[in-house]
Coordinates of C-alpha atoms in Angstrom, one line a residue:
X1 CA -15.1 -66.2 44.6
X2 CA -13.1 -65.0 41.0
X3 CA -13.8 -66.2 37.8
X4 CA -11.8 -68.6 36.2
X5 CA -9.0 -68.0 33.9
X6 CA -10.7 -66.6 30.2
X7 CA -7.4 -65.4 28.5
X8 CA -9.1 -65.9 25.4
X9 CA -12.0 -63.2 26.5
X10 CA -12.4 -60.5 24.2
X11 CA -14.0 -58.8 26.6
X12 CA -12.8 -59.1 30.7
X13 CA -15.2 -62.0 32.3
X14 CA -16.8 -59.5 35.8
X15 CA -16.5 -61.2 38.6
X16 CA -18.9 -64.3 38.7
X17 CA -21.7 -64.1 41.1
X18 CA -22.3 -68.3 42.9
X19 CA -25.6 -69.1 43.2
X20 CA -25.5 -72.5 44.8
X21 CA -22.7 -74.4 46.8
X22 CA -20.9 -75.8 44.0
X23 CA -18.1 -73.8 42.4
X24 CA -18.2 -71.9 38.8
X25 CA -16.8 -74.1 36.7
X26 CA -16.4 -74.3 33.0
X27 CA -14.5 -73.9 29.5
X28 CA -13.5 -70.9 27.1
X29 CA -13.6 -72.1 23.8
X30 CA -12.8 -69.4 20.7
X31 CA -15.4 -70.0 18.2
X32 CA -14.8 -68.1 14.8
X33 CA -16.2 -65.2 16.1
X34 CA -16.2 -65.1 19.7
X35 CA -15.4 -66.8 22.6
X36 CA -18.0 -69.1 24.0
X37 CA -18.2 -70.9 27.7
X38 CA -18.9 -74.5 28.3
X39 CA -19.2 -77.6 29.5
X40 CA -20.2 -75.5 32.5
X41 CA -20.6 -77.3 35.3
X42 CA -22.6 -75.0 37.6
X43 CA -24.8 -72.1 37.1
X44 CA -23.1 -68.3 37.9
X45 CA -23.9 -64.4 37.0
X46 CA -21.9 -61.8 35.7
X47 CA -22.9 -58.4 36.7
X48 CA -22.4 -55.8 34.6
X49 CA -23.3 -52.8 36.7
X50 CA -24.6 -48.8 35.8
X51 CA -22.0 -45.8 37.3
X52 CA -23.0 -45.1 40.4
X53 CA -26.2 -42.9 40.7
X54 CA -27.1 -43.5 37.2
X55 CA -28.9 -46.9 38.1
X56 CA -33.1 -46.4 37.8
X57 CA -33.7 -49.0 40.3
X58 CA -35.1 -51.3 37.6
X59 CA -33.0 -55.1 36.4
X60 CA -32.9 -57.5 33.3
X61 CA -31.0 -61.5 33.8
X62 CA -30.1 -61.5 30.4
X63 CA -29.7 -65.2 29.0
X64 CA -27.4 -66.0 26.1
X65 CA -28.1 -68.2 23.9
X66 CA -25.8 -71.5 22.5
X67 CA -28.0 -74.7 21.5
X68 CA -27.5 -75.3 24.7
X69 CA -24.0 -76.8 23.7
X70 CA -22.4 -74.1 25.3
X71 CA -23.3 -70.1 26.4
X72 CA -22.8 -67.5 24.4
X73 CA -21.8 -64.3 26.7
X74 CA -18.8 -63.0 24.1
X75 CA -22.1 -62.5 21.5
X76 CA -25.4 -62.3 23.6
X77 CA -23.9 -61.7 26.6
X78 CA -21.6 -58.7 28.2
X79 CA -21.8 -56.7 25.5
X80 CA -26.3 -56.5 25.2
X81 CA -25.7 -56.3 29.3
X82 CA -22.8 -53.1 29.1
X83 CA -25.6 -51.4 26.9
X84 CA -28.1 -51.8 29.5
X85 CA -26.0 -50.5 32.2
X86 CA -25.2 -47.8 30.3
X87 CA -29.3 -47.4 30.1
X88 CA -29.6 -47.6 34.1
X89 CA -30.3 -51.2 34.1
X90 CA -28.6 -53.3 36.5
X91 CA -27.6 -56.3 33.8
X92 CA -26.8 -59.5 34.7
X93 CA -25.9 -62.5 32.5
X94 CA -26.8 -66.1 33.4
X95 CA -24.2 -68.4 33.1
X96 CA -26.1 -71.4 33.0
X97 CA -25.6 -75.3 32.7
X98 CA -25.0 -76.9 29.2
X99 CA -24.6 -80.4 27.6
X100 CA -21.4 -82.0 28.2
X101 CA -19.3 -81.9 24.9
X102 CA -15.7 -82.9 23.8
X103 CA -13.4 -81.4 26.4
X104 CA -10.9 -81.0 22.8
X105 CA -11.5 -78.0 21.8
X106 CA -10.9 -78.9 18.1
X107 CA -13.2 -82.0 18.0
X108 CA -15.3 -79.4 19.4
X109 CA -15.6 -77.1 17.0
X110 CA -15.2 -80.2 14.2
X111 CA -19.0 -81.0 16.3
X112 CA -20.5 -78.2 15.8
X113 CA -21.8 -78.3 11.7
X114 CA -23.2 -81.3 12.5
X115 CA -25.3 -80.5 15.6
X116 CA -26.5 -77.3 14.2
X117 CA -27.8 -79.0 11.1
X118 CA -29.4 -81.6 14.3
X119 CA -30.9 -78.2 16.2
X120 CA -32.4 -77.1 12.6
X121 CA -34.0 -80.5 11.6
X122 CA -35.4 -81.0 15.1
X123 CA -37.4 -77.7 14.7
X124 CA -38.1 -78.3 11.6
X125 CA -39.8 -81.3 12.3
X126 CA -41.1 -80.4 16.3
X127 CA -41.5 -76.7 15.5
X128 CA -39.7 -76.0 17.9
X129 CA -36.2 -76.3 20.2
X130 CA -36.6 -78.4 23.3
X131 CA -35.4 -76.7 26.3
X132 CA -32.3 -77.8 28.6
X133 CA -34.0 -78.6 32.3
X134 CA -30.9 -77.3 34.2
X135 CA -30.6 -74.9 32.2
X136 CA -34.2 -73.6 32.5
X137 CA -33.8 -74.6 36.6
X138 CA -30.9 -71.7 36.4
X139 CA -32.4 -69.3 35.1
X140 CA -35.5 -70.1 37.6
X141 CA -32.8 -70.2 40.4
X142 CA -31.4 -66.6 39.2
X143 CA -34.6 -65.1 39.1
X144 CA -35.2 -66.0 43.0
X145 CA -31.6 -65.0 43.5
X146 CA -31.5 -61.8 42.5
X147 CA -35.1 -60.8 43.9
X148 CA -34.3 -61.9 47.2
X149 CA -30.3 -60.2 46.9
X150 CA -31.8 -56.8 44.7
X151 CA -31.1 -54.2 47.6
X152 CA -27.5 -55.6 47.4
X153 CA -26.7 -53.7 43.6
X154 CA -30.5 -51.2 43.9
X155 CA -32.8 -52.6 42.3
X156 CA -36.8 -52.7 42.7
X157 CA -37.1 -56.8 42.8
X158 CA -40.6 -56.0 41.2
X159 CA -39.1 -54.2 38.2
X160 CA -36.4 -57.1 36.8
X161 CA -36.9 -58.9 33.7
X162 CA -35.9 -61.1 30.9
X163 CA -33.7 -60.4 28.0
X164 CA -33.3 -63.9 26.2
X165 CA -31.8 -65.3 22.6
X166 CA -32.6 -68.7 20.9
X167 CA -31.0 -71.5 23.7
X168 CA -32.2 -68.6 26.5
X169 CA -35.0 -67.3 24.6
X170 CA -36.2 -70.7 25.2
X171 CA -35.1 -70.7 29.0
X172 CA -37.3 -67.3 29.1
X173 CA -40.5 -69.3 27.4
X174 CA -40.0 -72.2 29.9
X175 CA -40.1 -69.9 32.4
X176 CA -43.1 -68.4 32.0
X177 CA -44.9 -70.9 31.5
X178 CA -44.0 -73.0 35.5
X179 CA -43.0 -70.2 37.4
X180 CA -44.3 -69.9 40.4
X181 CA -45.4 -66.0 40.3
X182 CA -42.6 -65.1 42.6
X183 CA -40.6 -65.7 39.7
X184 CA -42.6 -64.5 37.1
X185 CA -40.2 -61.3 35.5
X186 CA -41.9 -58.2 34.6
X187 CA -41.5 -58.2 31.5
X188 CA -40.5 -60.9 28.8
X189 CA -37.7 -60.3 25.5
X190 CA -37.1 -63.3 23.8
X191 CA -34.7 -62.8 20.7
X192 CA -34.4 -65.5 17.5
X193 CA -36.7 -67.3 20.2
X194 CA -39.3 -68.6 17.3
X195 CA -42.6 -68.2 18.2
X196 CA -43.8 -71.4 19.5
X197 CA -47.1 -71.5 21.6
X198 CA -46.8 -70.4 25.1
X199 CA -49.5 -70.8 27.9
X200 CA -47.8 -68.3 30.6
X201 CA -48.8 -68.4 34.5
X202 CA -49.9 -65.6 36.1
X203 CA -48.4 -62.8 36.5
X204 CA -48.5 -62.4 32.5
X205 CA -45.1 -60.5 31.5
X206 CA -45.4 -57.7 28.9
X207 CA -43.4 -60.3 25.5
X208 CA -40.9 -58.2 23.3
X209 CA -40.2 -60.7 19.6
X210 CA -37.5 -59.4 18.0
X211 CA -36.9 -62.4 14.8
X212 CA -35.5 -62.6 11.1
X213 CA -37.8 -64.1 8.9
X214 CA -34.7 -65.7 7.1
X215 CA -33.1 -67.7 10.7
X216 CA -33.2 -71.5 9.6
X217 CA -33.9 -71.9 13.3
X218 CA -37.2 -70.5 12.3
X219 CA -40.3 -71.8 12.2
X220 CA -42.7 -69.9 10.0
X221 CA -45.7 -72.1 10.7
X222 CA -47.6 -71.0 14.1
X223 CA -47.3 -67.5 14.9
X224 CA -48.8 -69.5 18.1
X225 CA -47.3 -67.6 20.9
X226 CA -48.4 -63.9 19.8
X227 CA -52.5 -65.8 20.1
X228 CA -51.2 -66.7 23.7
X229 CA -50.9 -63.5 25.0
X230 CA -54.0 -61.6 23.8
X231 CA -55.9 -64.7 25.6
X232 CA -53.9 -63.9 28.2
X233 CA -54.6 -60.0 27.6
X234 CA -51.4 -58.9 28.2
X235 CA -49.7 -56.6 25.5
X236 CA -46.9 -57.8 22.8
X237 CA -44.5 -56.4 20.6
X238 CA -43.0 -57.7 17.4
X239 CA -40.7 -57.1 15.3
X240 CA -40.2 -59.4 12.0
X241 CA -37.5 -58.5 9.9
X242 CA -36.4 -59.8 6.6
X243 CA -32.7 -60.4 6.9
X244 CA -30.6 -61.3 9.9
X245 CA -30.0 -65.3 10.1
X246 CA -29.7 -66.4 13.5
X247 CA -27.4 -65.2 16.4
X248 CA -26.5 -61.7 14.9
X249 CA -26.7 -60.1 18.4
X250 CA -25.1 -56.9 18.5
X251 CA -23.1 -57.6 15.1
X252 CA -23.6 -55.4 12.2
X253 CA -25.0 -57.0 9.1
X254 CA -26.6 -53.6 7.0
X255 CA -29.5 -55.2 7.7
X256 CA -32.4 -53.7 9.6
X257 CA -32.7 -56.3 12.8
X258 CA -28.9 -54.4 13.7
X259 CA -31.3 -52.1 15.2
X260 CA -33.9 -54.9 17.5
X261 CA -31.8 -53.4 20.7
X262 CA -33.7 -49.4 19.9
X263 CA -35.8 -50.9 19.5
X264 CA -36.2 -53.3 21.9
X265 CA -34.8 -50.6 24.7
X266 CA -37.7 -47.9 24.1
X267 CA -40.3 -50.5 24.8
X268 CA -38.7 -51.6 28.2
X269 CA -38.1 -47.5 29.2
X270 CA -42.4 -47.5 29.0
X271 CA -43.1 -50.6 30.8

């Protein structure tokens, strides 16, 4: 299946993998700093694989953020997957179903500031951002699909981790709170996804957390997720950076949060 045309994406999209009978469909919109995919009607995977003969037999499902309004493949998807592939990991960027937004790009962009304000208000009031059910379902489906087809991509189905950003991190948290054992990742990394309480099912994966303290979508009151993992008897590593804001991805900001990926790689290699 061919990827829908996305000429405004600075990084070319790899051929999409369709996990369900519905054809993948989305709208590409250029924001100020990045291109995003929105109005996603059916989930798909974008594979970024290591060079032939350089794979390490492991894989990571990368779940970008976007407040469930879009999928930030240009900031938190393909560049991250490329870094993982260069390190030997088979990486798969999940384009999950999003909430419907105005098909007119300018109207969508005008509405974004208010949408972000409402998300910040929700976090302030509830301590977290509610996960979008279809996106969580797509994350679970992607885990099942990848494990079924692991041999096609030369990785061990038992060595499949999840790396989620913002809304994608909420999908990862919801996944481990709901998943059957066969759907559970072997490692879980949550990047600026908050610390809200999450009681994981067994087998509990080791956890990596990276968060900027000045993130406007970060509730600072309760680092409950660390206690949840401690009670489950599993390892957790936390990196709380002084600065970085929200949605920094791999962007360089002259802050210590610029180095989160190196810390994640060092942690992931040891799992």
